[in-house]
């Protein structure tokens, strides 16, 4: 089940598939298995996903930031 406001996304990285159902899941992937660790979209996604825990950013905003980071990094994803 996904966090309210977050659409479930399947991300493919290094022949592995990750189910991203919340900003917390996205943040974990950004830290653990992301192909870049710089760039405006990456930094925005990190900040947005972390901001959901503090109630500063909505899940929807964090998801858009995450998807932009994925696009910038050429990370394949699809919605479920």
PDB file of C-alpha atoms in Angstrom, residues 1 4 9 27-29 40 42 44 49 52 56 62 68-69 73 80:
ATOM      1  CA  UNK A   1       0.000   0.000   0.000  1.00  0.00           C
ATOM      2  CA  UNK A   4      -1.672   8.819   0.724  1.00  0.00           C
ATOM      3  CA  UNK A   9       6.229   3.434  -8.917  1.00  0.00           C
ATOM      4  CA  UNK A  27      14.717   8.645  -0.135  1.00  0.00           C
ATOM      5  CA  UNK A  28      16.107   5.203   0.725  1.00  0.00           C
ATOM      6  CA  UNK A  29      16.703   4.492  -2.969  1.00  0.00           C
ATOM      7  CA  UNK A  40      19.581  20.062  -9.245  1.00  0.00           C
ATOM      8  CA  UNK A  42      18.716  14.942  -7.326  1.00  0.00           C
ATOM      9  CA  UNK A  44      15.542  18.703  -4.934  1.00  0.00           C
ATOM     10  CA  UNK A  49      11.474  13.416   0.227  1.00  0.00           C
ATOM     11  CA  UNK A  52       7.676  14.953   4.024  1.00  0.00           C
ATOM     12  CA  UNK A  56       6.984  20.624   4.991  1.00  0.00           C
ATOM     13  CA  UNK A  62       7.992  14.700  -3.264  1.00  0.00           C
ATOM     14  CA  UNK A  68      12.256  14.489 -12.200  1.00  0.00           C
ATOM     15  CA  UNK A  69      15.422  13.143 -10.576  1.00  0.00           C
ATOM     16  CA  UNK A  73      19.493  10.361 -14.178  1.00  0.00           C
ATOM     17  CA  UNK A  80       1.638   0.396 -11.199  1.00  0.00           C
TER      18      UNK A  80
END
